[in-house]
XYZ file of N, CA and C in Angstrom:
855
model
N 148.051 107.225 133.997
C 148.398 106.096 133.137
C 147.278 105.870 132.124
N 147.624 105.902 130.852
C 146.612 105.705 129.814
C 146.705 104.290 129.255
N 145.580 103.795 128.763
C 145.514 102.472 128.162
C 145.130 102.586 126.689
N 145.655 101.666 125.895
C 145.368 101.643 124.462
C 144.408 100.498 124.171
N 143.331 100.812 123.451
C 142.313 99.814 123.140
C 142.086 99.776 121.625
N 141.889 98.563 121.082
C 141.632 98.403 119.653
C 140.234 97.828 119.433
N 139.510 98.425 118.504
C 138.206 97.914 118.081
C 138.236 97.863 116.550
N 138.638 96.737 116.004
C 138.857 96.629 114.558
C 137.790 95.769 113.912
N 137.310 96.220 112.781
C 136.315 95.481 112.016
C 137.023 94.463 111.136
N 136.609 93.202 111.160
C 137.292 92.182 110.340
C 136.986 92.351 108.853
N 137.899 91.838 108.025
C 137.718 91.774 106.576
C 137.380 93.133 105.967
N 138.216 94.103 106.256
C 138.048 95.418 105.643
C 138.418 95.354 104.163
N 137.824 96.199 103.334
C 138.214 96.230 101.916
C 139.636 96.760 101.770
N 140.267 96.460 100.654
C 141.632 96.917 100.400
C 141.645 98.411 100.064
N 142.729 99.060 100.449
C 142.963 100.440 100.039
C 144.233 100.471 99.207
N 144.365 101.487 98.382
C 145.572 101.669 97.574
C 146.429 102.690 98.322
N 147.366 102.202 99.153
C 148.103 103.130 100.004
C 149.493 102.669 100.331
N 150.183 103.491 101.115
C 151.561 103.240 101.532
C 151.583 102.876 103.001
N 152.069 101.676 103.303
C 152.036 101.173 104.671
C 152.823 102.024 105.650
N 153.980 102.544 105.224
C 154.804 103.357 106.116
C 154.063 104.628 106.509
N 153.451 105.280 105.525
C 152.751 106.521 105.811
C 151.537 106.289 106.708
N 150.801 105.221 106.456
C 149.623 104.934 107.281
C 150.035 104.595 108.704
N 151.146 103.883 108.850
C 151.660 103.595 110.192
C 152.009 104.887 110.922
N 152.611 105.841 110.191
C 152.941 107.125 110.802
C 151.685 107.878 111.220
N 150.637 107.803 110.405
C 149.373 108.453 110.751
C 148.853 107.922 112.080
N 148.795 106.596 112.205
C 148.253 105.989 113.431
C 149.127 106.311 114.634
N 150.458 106.195 114.470
C 151.362 106.466 115.587
C 151.248 107.912 116.067
N 151.177 108.854 115.127
C 151.072 110.259 115.514
C 149.751 110.562 116.209
N 148.658 109.977 115.735
C 147.361 110.227 116.361
C 147.272 109.577 117.741
N 147.842 108.380 117.885
C 147.856 107.732 119.204
C 148.694 108.540 120.185
N 149.858 109.016 119.730
C 150.705 109.842 120.609
C 149.973 111.125 120.995
N 149.280 111.714 120.037
C 148.520 112.925 120.311
C 147.453 112.660 121.381
N 146.762 111.514 121.249
C 145.748 111.145 122.227
C 146.342 110.886 123.597
N 147.501 110.221 123.639
C 148.166 109.954 124.914
C 148.577 111.255 125.601
N 149.066 112.221 124.807
C 149.434 113.522 125.370
C 148.202 114.235 125.933
N 147.057 114.065 125.258
C 145.832 114.715 125.721
C 145.360 114.124 127.043
N 145.523 112.821 127.210
C 145.141 112.170 128.473
C 146.085 112.595 129.587
N 147.369 112.681 129.267
C 148.350 113.130 130.252
C 148.633 112.097 131.321
N 148.899 112.570 132.516
C 149.311 111.689 133.605
C 148.130 110.991 134.284
N 146.915 111.451 134.045
C 145.769 110.839 134.725
C 145.363 109.538 134.026
N 144.476 108.788 134.649
C 143.980 107.561 134.035
C 143.079 107.897 132.858
N 143.276 107.224 131.771
C 142.455 107.492 130.600
C 142.664 106.429 129.546
N 142.026 106.634 128.394
C 142.061 105.622 127.350
C 142.189 106.280 125.983
N 142.988 105.620 125.128
C 143.063 105.974 123.707
C 142.555 104.760 122.937
N 141.585 104.970 122.073
C 140.961 103.865 121.342
C 141.184 104.025 119.845
N 141.626 102.947 119.209
C 141.812 102.912 117.756
C 140.727 102.017 117.171
N 139.941 102.575 116.259
C 138.866 101.809 115.611
C 139.087 101.808 114.094
N 138.715 100.718 113.456
C 138.715 100.669 111.995
C 137.364 100.141 111.531
N 136.857 100.700 110.444
C 135.589 100.226 109.879
C 135.466 100.717 108.446
N 134.587 100.089 107.715
C 134.295 100.495 106.349
C 133.064 101.395 106.357
N 133.140 102.502 105.627
C 132.001 103.414 105.580
C 131.771 103.902 104.157
N 130.586 104.439 103.936
C 130.255 105.104 102.681
C 130.204 106.593 102.966
N 131.079 107.372 102.317
C 131.154 108.813 102.567
C 130.380 109.559 101.498
N 129.322 110.268 101.908
C 128.580 111.092 100.960
C 129.104 112.525 101.010
N 128.522 113.390 100.199
C 128.992 114.763 100.097
C 128.867 115.507 101.420
N 127.790 115.262 102.143
C 127.563 115.954 103.411
C 128.646 115.600 104.428
N 129.019 114.321 104.470
C 130.058 113.888 105.409
C 131.392 114.518 105.051
N 131.737 114.524 103.762
C 133.030 115.051 103.332
C 133.101 116.569 103.455
N 131.988 117.241 103.249
C 131.978 118.705 103.381
C 132.348 119.145 104.795
N 132.125 118.282 105.761
C 132.462 118.618 107.143
C 133.866 118.230 107.549
N 134.677 117.787 106.585
C 136.038 117.339 106.896
C 136.974 118.525 107.107
N 137.889 118.374 108.066
C 138.904 119.403 108.303
C 139.985 119.355 107.230
N 140.184 118.179 106.639
C 141.158 117.974 105.565
C 140.484 117.148 104.483
N 140.670 117.522 103.218
C 140.143 116.722 102.118
C 138.655 116.844 101.902
N 138.107 118.018 102.139
C 136.661 118.198 101.960
C 136.230 118.043 100.500
N 137.185 118.134 99.575
C 136.867 117.978 98.155
C 137.089 116.544 97.660
N 137.373 115.609 98.587
C 137.570 114.214 98.193
C 136.291 113.663 97.556
N 136.463 112.641 96.731
C 135.309 112.099 96.011
C 134.417 111.272 96.945
N 133.119 111.291 96.667
C 132.193 110.431 97.399
C 132.499 108.980 97.066
N 132.222 108.098 98.009
C 132.454 106.682 97.729
C 132.752 105.888 98.980
N 133.367 104.732 98.780
C 133.673 103.817 99.884
C 135.056 104.114 100.459
N 135.117 104.114 101.767
C 136.364 104.422 102.469
C 136.584 103.437 103.614
N 137.857 103.281 103.972
C 138.207 102.649 105.247
C 138.465 103.775 106.232
N 137.765 103.733 107.352
C 137.915 104.766 108.380
C 138.821 104.255 109.492
N 139.828 105.057 109.824
C 140.676 104.803 111.001
C 140.362 105.909 111.995
N 139.808 105.541 113.143
C 139.409 106.526 114.142
C 140.267 106.362 115.398
N 140.818 107.458 115.860
C 141.598 107.458 117.098
C 140.932 108.440 118.062
N 140.432 107.905 119.172
C 139.704 108.714 120.154
C 140.428 108.711 121.487
N 140.337 109.815 122.191
C 140.865 109.875 123.552
C 139.816 110.499 124.460
N 139.946 110.233 125.748
C 139.030 110.851 126.716
C 139.759 111.923 127.527
N 140.623 112.662 126.821
C 141.364 113.753 127.449
C 140.517 115.000 127.623
N 141.209 116.132 127.780
C 140.519 117.381 128.105
C 139.714 117.942 126.940
N 140.019 117.528 125.706
C 139.316 118.068 124.549
C 139.860 119.437 124.156
N 139.358 119.963 123.057
C 139.819 121.261 122.535
C 138.644 122.213 122.354
N 138.902 123.495 122.631
C 137.889 124.494 122.327
C 137.958 124.825 120.838
N 137.047 125.652 120.353
C 136.957 125.936 118.916
C 138.226 126.585 118.382
N 138.819 127.482 119.145
C 140.036 128.168 118.691
C 141.193 127.197 118.542
N 141.379 126.337 119.558
C 142.460 125.352 119.502
C 142.234 124.366 118.375
N 140.985 123.929 118.213
C 140.656 122.988 117.155
C 140.952 123.584 115.777
N 140.650 124.857 115.602
C 140.871 125.517 114.313
C 142.358 125.606 113.975
N 143.223 125.686 114.980
C 144.664 125.835 114.743
C 145.430 124.516 114.864
N 144.753 123.429 115.192
C 145.429 122.174 115.525
C 146.237 121.591 114.372
N 145.894 121.943 113.127
C 146.616 121.393 111.973
C 147.852 122.200 111.598
N 148.074 123.342 112.230
C 149.227 124.161 111.897
C 150.511 123.470 112.336
N 151.556 123.576 111.506
C 152.795 122.842 111.762
C 153.430 123.216 113.096
N 153.488 124.506 113.407
C 154.220 124.930 114.594
C 153.323 125.176 115.800
N 152.023 124.875 115.675
C 151.121 125.135 116.795
C 151.105 123.941 117.742
N 151.334 124.182 119.013
C 151.243 123.159 120.035
C 151.035 123.827 121.386
N 150.362 123.124 122.281
C 150.205 123.606 123.651
C 151.066 122.800 124.612
N 151.898 121.916 124.053
C 152.785 121.114 124.894
C 154.075 121.880 125.155
N 154.523 121.966 126.416
C 155.770 122.668 126.717
C 156.943 122.051 125.949
N 157.646 122.898 125.205
C 158.800 122.410 124.457
C 158.442 121.632 123.214
N 157.153 121.545 122.893
C 156.722 120.770 121.728
C 156.925 121.533 120.444
N 156.819 120.774 119.310
C 157.022 121.393 118.007
C 155.771 121.356 117.147
N 154.770 120.592 117.554
C 153.521 120.576 116.830
C 153.614 120.016 115.422
N 154.495 119.043 115.200
C 154.707 118.534 113.854
C 153.780 117.361 113.538
N 153.369 116.600 114.557
C 152.646 115.347 114.355
C 151.435 115.448 113.463
N 150.533 116.389 113.744
C 149.316 116.502 112.950
C 149.611 116.963 111.531
N 150.645 117.775 111.354
C 151.019 118.201 110.004
C 151.469 117.005 109.177
N 152.168 116.053 109.788
C 152.577 114.828 109.100
C 151.348 114.017 108.711
N 150.369 113.943 109.627
C 149.125 113.225 109.355
C 148.397 113.862 108.168
N 148.288 115.178 108.198
C 147.605 115.901 107.122
C 148.256 115.601 105.770
N 149.597 115.651 105.729
C 150.311 115.381 104.485
C 150.037 113.983 103.949
N 150.032 112.992 104.843
C 149.786 111.610 104.421
C 148.358 111.430 103.914
N 147.393 112.028 104.609
C 145.990 111.929 104.188
C 145.819 112.540 102.796
N 146.426 113.690 102.581
C 146.317 114.355 101.272
C 146.971 113.525 100.176
N 148.118 112.910 100.464
C 148.798 112.096 99.456
C 147.961 110.884 99.052
N 147.114 110.403 99.959
C 146.273 109.243 99.673
C 144.925 109.633 99.056
N 144.703 110.925 98.835
C 143.424 111.356 98.301
C 142.280 111.144 99.270
N 142.598 111.143 100.562
C 141.597 110.881 101.591
C 141.087 112.142 102.253
N 140.513 111.964 103.425
C 139.959 113.082 104.182
C 140.131 112.799 105.672
N 139.999 113.848 106.487
C 140.072 113.681 107.934
C 139.051 114.583 108.609
N 138.290 114.003 109.515
C 137.303 114.738 110.298
C 137.745 114.746 111.753
N 137.431 115.827 112.461
C 137.814 115.962 113.862
C 136.602 116.401 114.671
N 136.376 115.728 115.783
C 135.325 116.112 116.722
C 135.953 116.282 118.097
N 135.740 117.433 118.712
C 136.325 117.687 120.017
C 135.563 118.800 120.723
N 135.548 118.732 122.031
C 134.946 119.786 122.852
C 135.561 119.699 124.238
N 135.690 120.821 124.949
C 136.265 120.798 126.292
C 135.532 119.809 127.196
N 136.317 118.934 127.835
C 135.757 117.953 128.751
C 135.170 116.722 128.093
N 135.222 116.641 126.745
C 134.597 115.526 126.045
C 135.576 114.736 125.172
N 136.853 115.041 125.286
C 137.843 114.306 124.515
C 137.857 114.694 123.051
N 138.618 113.929 122.270
C 138.802 114.228 120.846
C 138.773 112.943 120.036
N 138.185 113.013 118.850
C 138.199 111.896 117.907
C 138.679 112.391 116.549
N 139.738 111.772 116.045
C 140.216 112.010 114.687
C 139.759 110.833 113.829
N 139.088 111.139 112.746
C 138.639 110.097 111.810
C 139.330 110.300 110.469
N 140.214 109.364 110.117
C 140.935 109.408 108.844
C 140.206 108.502 107.857
N 139.882 109.046 106.695
C 139.175 108.301 105.659
C 140.115 108.039 104.492
N 140.334 106.769 104.173
C 141.225 106.372 103.086
C 140.397 105.661 102.018
N 140.458 106.142 100.765
C 139.600 105.578 99.722
C 139.882 104.104 99.443
N 138.805 103.352 99.277
C 138.918 101.923 98.968
C 139.465 101.756 97.557
N 140.295 100.757 97.381
C 140.898 100.468 96.086
C 139.821 100.166 95.049
N 139.922 100.806 93.900
C 138.971 100.560 92.818
C 139.364 99.293 92.067
N 138.456 98.765 91.262
C 138.752 97.567 90.476
C 139.912 97.818 89.519
N 139.971 99.023 88.956
C 141.043 99.359 88.023
C 142.398 99.339 88.733
N 142.465 99.919 89.954
C 143.719 99.929 90.714
C 144.135 98.513 91.089
N 143.174 97.666 91.446
C 143.479 96.280 91.808
C 144.056 95.519 90.623
N 143.488 95.757 89.430
C 143.991 95.099 88.223
C 145.414 95.550 87.903
N 145.682 96.869 88.054
C 147.027 97.391 87.792
C 148.040 96.795 88.751
N 147.655 96.694 90.035
C 148.567 96.133 91.038
C 148.883 94.678 90.726
N 147.874 93.916 90.303
C 148.079 92.504 89.978
C 149.012 92.345 88.789
N 148.932 93.266 87.818
C 149.790 93.205 86.643
C 151.212 93.633 86.950
N 151.366 94.593 87.875
C 152.690 95.138 88.178
C 153.532 94.191 89.009
N 152.924 93.414 89.890
C 153.699 92.594 90.826
C 154.578 91.567 90.135
N 154.058 90.774 89.168
C 154.955 89.814 88.499
C 156.083 90.504 87.752
N 155.771 91.651 87.116
C 156.796 92.376 86.365
C 157.884 92.887 87.291
N 157.460 93.393 88.452
C 158.425 93.928 89.407
C 159.337 92.818 89.920
N 158.741 91.631 90.188
C 159.547 90.524 90.684
C 160.532 90.052 89.620
N 160.066 90.013 88.364
C 160.922 89.524 87.292
C 162.105 90.450 87.049
N 161.875 91.791 87.205
C 162.925 92.754 86.911
C 163.787 93.100 88.107
N 163.445 92.576 89.273
C 164.160 92.965 90.485
C 165.546 92.328 90.523
N 166.525 93.132 90.918
C 167.888 92.632 91.069
C 168.388 93.010 92.455
N 169.129 92.121 93.103
C 169.673 92.460 94.421
C 170.561 93.694 94.324
N 170.393 94.587 95.257
C 171.218 95.794 95.270
C 172.660 95.422 95.599
N 173.565 96.034 94.918
C 174.981 95.825 95.226
C 175.223 96.162 96.695
N 176.034 95.338 97.375
C 176.244 95.546 98.809
C 176.865 96.914 99.075
N 176.114 97.757 99.783
C 176.583 99.080 100.174
C 176.258 99.274 101.650
N 176.944 100.216 102.281
C 176.708 100.507 103.696
C 175.977 101.834 103.833
N 174.900 101.820 104.614
C 174.059 102.998 104.813
C 173.979 103.300 106.306
N 174.069 104.575 106.656
C 173.867 105.020 108.034
C 172.541 105.772 108.093
N 171.620 105.293 108.924
C 170.298 105.903 109.079
C 170.259 106.657 110.403
N 169.962 107.961 110.340
C 169.957 108.807 111.537
C 168.570 109.420 111.708
N 167.855 108.984 112.745
C 166.520 109.525 113.039
C 166.220 109.237 114.498
N 165.696 110.235 115.214
C 165.432 110.039 116.643
C 164.118 109.313 116.905
N 163.261 109.132 115.901
C 162.037 108.355 116.067
C 162.329 106.901 115.703
N 162.278 106.019 116.700
C 162.711 104.643 116.490
C 161.900 103.928 115.416
N 160.572 104.154 115.401
C 159.746 103.453 114.413
C 160.135 103.859 112.994
N 160.312 105.167 112.773
C 160.723 105.658 111.454
C 162.098 105.092 111.098
N 163.000 105.137 112.075
C 164.364 104.618 111.857
C 164.333 103.141 111.477
N 163.520 102.362 112.194
C 163.444 100.922 111.931
C 162.895 100.631 110.538
N 161.891 101.390 110.121
C 161.295 101.168 108.803
C 162.299 101.485 107.701
N 163.036 102.598 107.859
C 164.045 102.965 106.858
C 165.149 101.909 106.808
N 165.582 101.454 107.970
C 166.614 100.416 108.029
C 166.143 99.144 107.327
N 164.892 98.771 107.565
C 164.346 97.562 106.948
C 164.298 97.691 105.423
N 163.966 98.892 104.951
C 163.922 99.127 103.502
C 165.284 98.870 102.869
N 166.341 99.388 103.489
C 167.681 99.197 102.941
C 168.173 97.760 103.111
N 167.813 97.131 104.222
C 168.211 95.738 104.439
C 167.624 94.839 103.361
N 166.347 95.076 103.036
C 165.701 94.270 101.992
C 166.328 94.507 100.625
N 166.940 95.672 100.451
C 167.595 95.989 99.174
C 169.006 95.421 99.098
N 169.447 94.754 100.160
C 170.759 94.127 100.150
C 171.865 94.946 100.764
N 171.532 96.047 101.426
C 172.546 96.922 102.010
C 172.919 96.486 103.420
N 174.111 96.858 103.833
C 174.526 96.751 105.224
C 174.127 98.049 105.915
N 173.423 97.962 107.032
C 172.810 99.144 107.626
C 173.317 99.406 109.037
N 173.669 100.675 109.297
C 174.004 101.163 110.632
C 172.943 102.192 111.024
N 172.712 102.369 112.315
C 171.665 103.288 112.755
C 172.130 104.124 113.930
N 171.600 105.356 114.017
C 171.895 106.264 115.125
C 170.633 107.049 115.463
N 170.469 107.337 116.763
C 169.267 108.031 117.212
C 169.460 109.503 117.489
N 170.692 110.000 117.419
C 170.929 111.428 117.615
C 172.194 111.841 116.870
N 172.487 113.138 116.887
C 173.608 113.652 116.115
C 174.958 113.162 116.576
N 175.182 113.147 117.887
C 176.473 112.728 118.420
C 176.764 111.269 118.061
N 175.744 110.420 118.193
C 175.910 109.009 117.849
C 176.170 108.845 116.358
N 175.511 109.674 115.546
C 175.699 109.599 114.096
C 177.134 109.931 113.713
N 177.664 111.012 114.284
C 179.037 111.439 113.963
C 180.039 110.375 114.393
N 179.838 109.810 115.586
C 180.744 108.781 116.092
C 180.669 107.516 115.238
N 179.450 107.124 114.854
C 179.275 105.924 114.033
C 179.913 106.110 112.669
N 179.733 107.278 112.079
C 180.341 107.562 110.776
C 181.860 107.475 110.862
N 182.419 108.006 111.952
C 183.879 108.021 112.142
C 184.418 106.618 112.395
N 183.683 105.796 113.163
C 184.186 104.495 113.603
C 183.854 103.352 112.656
N 183.076 103.603 111.626
C 182.636 102.517 110.742
C 183.822 101.746 110.174
N 183.708 100.423 110.183
C 184.822 99.580 109.741
C 185.019 99.623 108.230
N 183.997 100.069 107.509
C 184.114 100.227 106.057
C 183.465 101.549 105.675
N 183.861 102.150 104.565
C 183.301 103.454 104.184
C 181.781 103.398 104.057
N 181.115 104.415 104.558
C 179.657 104.503 104.462
C 179.307 105.142 103.123
N 178.492 104.435 102.345
C 178.151 104.903 101.003
C 177.114 106.017 101.016
N 176.237 106.019 102.016
C 175.183 107.034 102.064
C 174.677 107.193 103.489
N 174.375 108.434 103.871
C 173.777 108.730 105.173
C 172.366 109.261 104.936
N 171.383 108.669 105.610
C 170.013 109.182 105.587
C 169.826 109.936 106.897
N 169.675 111.261 106.820
C 169.805 112.125 107.993
C 168.574 112.992 108.207
N 167.896 112.794 109.332
C 166.762 113.642 109.693
C 167.278 115.011 110.124
N 166.613 116.073 109.688
C 167.076 117.426 110.002
C 166.747 117.854 111.428
N 165.779 117.184 112.065
C 165.359 117.576 113.414
C 165.777 116.499 114.399
N 166.861 116.748 115.129
C 167.399 115.803 116.099
C 167.402 116.443 117.486
N 167.393 115.641 118.553
C 167.263 116.210 119.900
C 168.481 116.947 120.423
N 169.694 116.604 119.933
C 170.897 117.180 120.531
C 171.576 118.238 119.656
N 171.397 118.160 118.363
C 171.971 119.152 117.455
C 171.173 119.116 116.158
N 171.301 120.149 115.351
C 170.527 120.185 114.111
C 171.113 119.211 113.098
N 170.256 118.757 112.187
C 170.727 117.881 111.128
C 171.766 118.547 110.246
N 171.622 119.860 110.044
C 172.600 120.599 109.234
C 173.973 120.577 109.892
N 174.006 120.690 111.217
C 175.288 120.636 111.923
C 175.930 119.260 111.752
N 175.118 118.205 111.854
C 175.635 116.846 111.648
C 176.140 116.693 110.209
N 175.370 117.213 109.268
C 175.746 117.179 107.853
C 177.113 117.842 107.638
N 177.304 119.023 108.243
C 178.574 119.746 108.099
C 179.733 118.967 108.708
N 179.499 118.338 109.875
C 180.562 117.564 110.539
C 180.950 116.353 109.684
N 179.954 115.692 109.108
C 180.229 114.530 108.255
C 181.007 114.950 107.019
N 180.606 116.084 106.442
C 181.291 116.560 105.245
C 182.722 117.029 105.552
N 182.957 117.529 106.754
C 184.323 117.914 107.119
C 185.218 116.680 107.222
N 184.620 115.579 107.645
C 185.398 114.342 107.755
C 185.605 113.707 106.384
N 184.570 113.778 105.536
C 184.699 113.208 104.196
C 183.926 114.068 103.206
N 184.650 114.784 102.360
C 184.027 115.768 101.471
C 183.062 115.155 100.467
N 183.282 113.885 100.096
C 182.437 113.280 99.070
C 181.306 112.442 99.649
N 181.018 112.589 100.959
C 179.958 111.794 101.594
C 178.605 112.063 100.934
N 177.886 110.993 100.608
C 176.535 111.110 100.047
C 175.536 111.180 101.193
N 174.647 112.161 101.152
C 173.709 112.366 102.261
C 172.301 112.642 101.721
N 171.313 111.915 102.251
C 169.908 112.194 101.973
C 169.327 112.850 103.217
N 168.971 114.130 103.110
C 168.376 114.866 104.226
C 166.868 114.677 104.194
N 166.257 114.452 105.368
C 164.813 114.240 105.440
C 164.202 115.171 106.489
N 162.936 115.519 106.281
C 162.249 116.377 107.256
C 160.743 116.296 107.045
N 159.992 116.434 108.153
C 158.538 116.515 108.085
C 158.059 117.936 107.961
N 158.979 118.893 107.954
C 158.628 120.310 107.820
C 158.830 120.774 106.378
N 158.333 121.947 106.087
C 158.492 122.536 104.748
C 159.853 123.211 104.675
N 160.850 122.457 104.250
C 162.238 122.937 104.237
C 162.618 123.396 102.830
N 161.937 124.408 102.317
C 162.189 124.847 100.942
C 163.622 125.334 100.764
N 164.115 126.083 101.749
C 165.487 126.603 101.656
C 166.498 125.481 101.595
N 166.332 124.480 102.444
C 167.247 123.343 102.451
C 167.151 122.573 101.144
N 165.929 122.355 100.672
C 165.731 121.619 99.427
C 166.419 122.330 98.253
N 166.308 123.654 98.201
C 166.933 124.418 97.123
C 168.451 124.355 97.206
N 168.971 124.412 98.436
C 170.420 124.350 98.624
C 170.959 122.978 98.225
N 170.225 121.926 98.622
C 170.645 120.564 98.312
C 170.625 120.307 96.807
N 169.690 120.957 96.114
C 169.572 120.761 94.667
C 170.857 121.147 93.939
N 171.667 122.012 94.544
C 172.927 122.450 93.937
C 174.081 121.498 94.254
N 173.836 120.539 95.152
C 174.885 119.632 95.607
C 174.688 118.263 94.956
N 175.590 117.829 94.085
C 175.413 116.550 93.386
C 175.530 115.327 94.290
N 176.020 115.524 95.506
C 176.183 114.404 96.427
C 175.179 114.450 97.584
N 174.085 115.185 97.406
C 173.058 115.282 98.441
C 171.674 115.302 97.806
N 170.691 114.911 98.607
C 169.294 114.930 98.157
C 168.422 115.279 99.350
N 167.200 115.714 99.063
C 166.248 116.052 100.126
C 164.935 115.316 99.882
N 164.398 114.690 100.950
C 163.107 114.017 100.880
C 162.198 114.568 101.975
N 161.000 114.982 101.588
C 160.018 115.456 102.562
C 159.284 114.254 103.153
N 159.157 114.230 104.483
C 158.394 113.172 105.135
C 156.902 113.483 105.040
N 156.070 112.439 104.933
C 156.443 111.036 104.758
C 156.758 110.731 103.299
N 157.723 109.835 103.084
C 158.090 109.445 101.728
C 157.909 107.940 101.590
N 157.849 107.479 100.370
C 157.645 106.056 100.115
C 158.992 105.340 100.028
N 159.022 104.021 100.212
C 160.268 103.274 100.022
C 160.833 103.467 98.618
N 159.938 103.575 97.623
C 160.392 103.799 96.255
C 161.106 105.131 96.096
N 160.569 106.188 96.727
C 161.209 107.499 96.669
C 162.562 107.470 97.367
N 162.627 106.774 98.500
C 163.875 106.666 99.250
C 164.933 105.930 98.433
N 164.565 104.778 97.873
C 165.530 104.002 97.096
C 165.906 104.715 95.801
N 164.977 105.490 95.226
C 165.301 106.251 94.035
C 166.370 107.290 94.305
N 166.222 108.025 95.425
C 167.222 109.020 95.808
C 168.567 108.347 96.111
N 168.518 107.218 96.800
C 169.733 106.482 97.161
C 170.483 106.014 95.917
N 169.754 105.399 94.982
C 170.393 104.868 93.789
C 170.960 105.984 92.910
N 170.257 107.118 92.875
C 170.753 108.263 92.099
C 172.068 108.784 92.680
N 172.122 108.931 93.999
C 173.327 109.458 94.649
C 174.508 108.495 94.536
N 174.257 107.217 94.761
C 175.362 106.257 94.807
C 175.863 105.863 93.430
N 175.132 106.259 92.375
C 175.633 106.030 91.010
C 176.605 107.110 90.589
N 176.554 108.273 91.275
C 177.385 109.401 90.858
C 178.841 109.189 91.221
């Protein structure tokens, strides 16, 4: 049985980032730490603090070694699990590498993508018998970025219009991701349905009391592939609008979807703006 502990520094400086992506970073690293502890008693600790990153610190980063020197908010997730040897540590960022039975090794790849999108860096310390610490560095918001954000908010509020009532079906087996996507559409004025696997998605699409305007469909589901669900939905309704999502590099799927005027592809992690942009583009057609 593992325990989760938080050690957070108060009054951290602001960062210019995406809350959904940062939440995914923390969740994936905590899950990774919990898996490392396993069934025995252990602890996963989440720490936050403000640091100054110089060139020497960044040069030692596993991700983002070319990031700029400056002020960062550090999110550190440590576990007291078995730790990793040098070979395992060197391969830990690979998308398909995992030592977990039946695992897919996607979590750290999602973390890497989010860190890179934020212009940040990530350092890893691990050794057999000594546990592992992942340190994610996110650049502190500059004065220029803060001024831009302050100017954009009133304009965004003034130009915002309630989304026309539409029905969306969100299909994702990760509850946190599913909940965040559902919340995004709810705030936009949509009626939202949700499913955690392919069979539930197909049944919900079939039983919906009103036509579903768009399906947001994860390609990796526990019971069947997202493509199979996509095909079943399209057999039931040829004009169904579908946004396919994935944390993997799905170049083939993305290219195929580009030829379909009623489908779109979003690589995880994506922003609420990217999601709503794809949705509005599809539902206008």
